[in-house]
């Protein structure tokens, strides 16, 4: 499983941003994505804002939205990921 968080600017499509990031991160981490590439995008903006408030961090001045992306990977001998 390839999982990561992405910031998305207002007006951008979260799925389009996620698709680009999935391909880039899979390449960099040298993991093999399952075909067809299926992924889930979950909005986590409220969780991020709550965490920032609890930690005493200033609020983000840009109204970005945050999403968690999960994509399935294949178990391959050459994978560098743990628990793919």
PDB file of C-alpha atoms in Angstrom:
ATOM      1  CA  UNK A   1       0.000   0.000   0.000  1.00  0.00           C
ATOM      2  CA  UNK A   2       1.305   3.412  -0.956  1.00  0.00           C
ATOM      3  CA  UNK A   3      -0.138   6.048   1.417  1.00  0.00           C
ATOM      4  CA  UNK A   4       0.614   9.739   1.765  1.00  0.00           C
ATOM      5  CA  UNK A   5      -0.987  13.138   2.401  1.00  0.00           C
ATOM      6  CA  UNK A   6      -1.380  15.880  -0.185  1.00  0.00           C
ATOM      7  CA  UNK A   7      -2.271  19.575   0.032  1.00  0.00           C
ATOM      8  CA  UNK A   8      -4.764  20.740  -2.589  1.00  0.00           C
ATOM      9  CA  UNK A   9      -5.256  24.397  -3.497  1.00  0.00           C
ATOM     10  CA  UNK A  10      -8.766  25.810  -3.837  1.00  0.00           C
ATOM     11  CA  UNK A  11     -10.223  25.052  -7.255  1.00  0.00           C
ATOM     12  CA  UNK A  12      -7.933  22.077  -7.911  1.00  0.00           C
ATOM     13  CA  UNK A  13      -9.299  18.564  -8.381  1.00  0.00           C
ATOM     14  CA  UNK A  14      -8.022  16.341  -5.529  1.00  0.00           C
ATOM     15  CA  UNK A  15      -8.151  13.208  -7.709  1.00  0.00           C
ATOM     16  CA  UNK A  16      -6.037  14.812 -10.444  1.00  0.00           C
ATOM     17  CA  UNK A  17      -3.452  15.960  -7.897  1.00  0.00           C
ATOM     18  CA  UNK A  18      -3.501  12.506  -6.270  1.00  0.00           C
ATOM     19  CA  UNK A  19      -3.004  10.689  -9.592  1.00  0.00           C
ATOM     20  CA  UNK A  20       0.068  12.781 -10.420  1.00  0.00           C
ATOM     21  CA  UNK A  21       1.519  12.285  -6.930  1.00  0.00           C
ATOM     22  CA  UNK A  22       0.852   8.518  -7.004  1.00  0.00           C
ATOM     23  CA  UNK A  23       2.844   8.076 -10.200  1.00  0.00           C
ATOM     24  CA  UNK A  24       5.689  10.264  -8.956  1.00  0.00           C
ATOM     25  CA  UNK A  25       5.912   8.668  -5.495  1.00  0.00           C
ATOM     26  CA  UNK A  26       5.700   5.120  -6.891  1.00  0.00           C
ATOM     27  CA  UNK A  27       8.584   5.932  -9.215  1.00  0.00           C
ATOM     28  CA  UNK A  28      10.725   7.509  -6.474  1.00  0.00           C
ATOM     29  CA  UNK A  29      10.004   4.732  -3.952  1.00  0.00           C
ATOM     30  CA  UNK A  30      10.410   2.067  -6.649  1.00  0.00           C
ATOM     31  CA  UNK A  31       7.129   0.291  -5.899  1.00  0.00           C
ATOM     32  CA  UNK A  32       4.888  -1.482  -8.388  1.00  0.00           C
ATOM     33  CA  UNK A  33       1.307  -0.244  -8.509  1.00  0.00           C
ATOM     34  CA  UNK A  34      -1.528  -2.686  -9.120  1.00  0.00           C
ATOM     35  CA  UNK A  35      -3.167  -2.343 -12.517  1.00  0.00           C
ATOM     36  CA  UNK A  36      -5.572  -0.765 -13.106  1.00  0.00           C
ATOM     37  CA  UNK A  37      -4.391   1.955 -10.759  1.00  0.00           C
ATOM     38  CA  UNK A  38      -7.140   2.301  -8.185  1.00  0.00           C
ATOM     39  CA  UNK A  39      -6.833   4.697  -5.288  1.00  0.00           C
ATOM     40  CA  UNK A  40      -8.901   6.350  -2.594  1.00  0.00           C
ATOM     41  CA  UNK A  41      -8.782  10.013  -1.665  1.00  0.00           C
ATOM     42  CA  UNK A  42     -10.021  10.930   1.828  1.00  0.00           C
ATOM     43  CA  UNK A  43     -10.410  14.510   3.052  1.00  0.00           C
ATOM     44  CA  UNK A  44      -8.426  15.068   6.282  1.00  0.00           C
ATOM     45  CA  UNK A  45      -8.392  18.882   6.506  1.00  0.00           C
ATOM     46  CA  UNK A  46     -10.248  18.949   9.836  1.00  0.00           C
ATOM     47  CA  UNK A  47      -7.795  16.464  11.373  1.00  0.00           C
ATOM     48  CA  UNK A  48      -4.823  18.537  10.196  1.00  0.00           C
ATOM     49  CA  UNK A  49      -6.333  21.741  11.603  1.00  0.00           C
ATOM     50  CA  UNK A  50      -7.110  20.066  14.937  1.00  0.00           C
ATOM     51  CA  UNK A  51      -3.567  18.703  15.187  1.00  0.00           C
ATOM     52  CA  UNK A  52      -2.099  22.141  14.434  1.00  0.00           C
ATOM     53  CA  UNK A  53      -4.317  23.747  17.071  1.00  0.00           C
ATOM     54  CA  UNK A  54      -3.389  21.124  19.716  1.00  0.00           C
ATOM     55  CA  UNK A  55       0.315  21.564  18.934  1.00  0.00           C
ATOM     56  CA  UNK A  56      -0.016  25.355  19.167  1.00  0.00           C
ATOM     57  CA  UNK A  57       0.956  25.922  15.541  1.00  0.00           C
ATOM     58  CA  UNK A  58      -0.401  28.956  13.679  1.00  0.00           C
ATOM     59  CA  UNK A  59      -3.276  28.330  11.308  1.00  0.00           C
ATOM     60  CA  UNK A  60      -2.352  27.965   7.644  1.00  0.00           C
ATOM     61  CA  UNK A  61      -2.933  31.363   5.969  1.00  0.00           C
ATOM     62  CA  UNK A  62      -3.731  29.646   2.666  1.00  0.00           C
ATOM     63  CA  UNK A  63      -7.116  27.908   2.528  1.00  0.00           C
ATOM     64  CA  UNK A  64      -5.667  24.606   1.334  1.00  0.00           C
ATOM     65  CA  UNK A  65      -7.485  21.325   1.754  1.00  0.00           C
ATOM     66  CA  UNK A  66      -5.610  18.203   2.842  1.00  0.00           C
ATOM     67  CA  UNK A  67      -6.309  14.675   1.638  1.00  0.00           C
ATOM     68  CA  UNK A  68      -4.959  11.207   2.387  1.00  0.00           C
ATOM     69  CA  UNK A  69      -4.249   9.079  -0.670  1.00  0.00           C
ATOM     70  CA  UNK A  70      -4.055   5.267  -0.593  1.00  0.00           C
ATOM     71  CA  UNK A  71      -3.067   3.197  -3.642  1.00  0.00           C
ATOM     72  CA  UNK A  72      -2.627  -0.592  -3.825  1.00  0.00           C
ATOM     73  CA  UNK A  73       0.783  -1.994  -4.719  1.00  0.00           C
ATOM     74  CA  UNK A  74       1.981  -5.400  -5.857  1.00  0.00           C
ATOM     75  CA  UNK A  75       4.355  -7.504  -3.789  1.00  0.00           C
ATOM     76  CA  UNK A  76       7.455  -7.712  -5.976  1.00  0.00           C
ATOM     77  CA  UNK A  77      10.955  -8.854  -5.051  1.00  0.00           C
ATOM     78  CA  UNK A  78      12.429  -5.516  -6.138  1.00  0.00           C
ATOM     79  CA  UNK A  79      10.067  -3.371  -4.058  1.00  0.00           C
ATOM     80  CA  UNK A  80      11.789  -1.084  -1.589  1.00  0.00           C
ATOM     81  CA  UNK A  81       8.608  -0.591   0.445  1.00  0.00           C
ATOM     82  CA  UNK A  82       7.934  -2.395   3.696  1.00  0.00           C
ATOM     83  CA  UNK A  83       4.534  -4.055   4.035  1.00  0.00           C
ATOM     84  CA  UNK A  84       3.424  -3.101   0.537  1.00  0.00           C
TER      85      UNK A  84
END
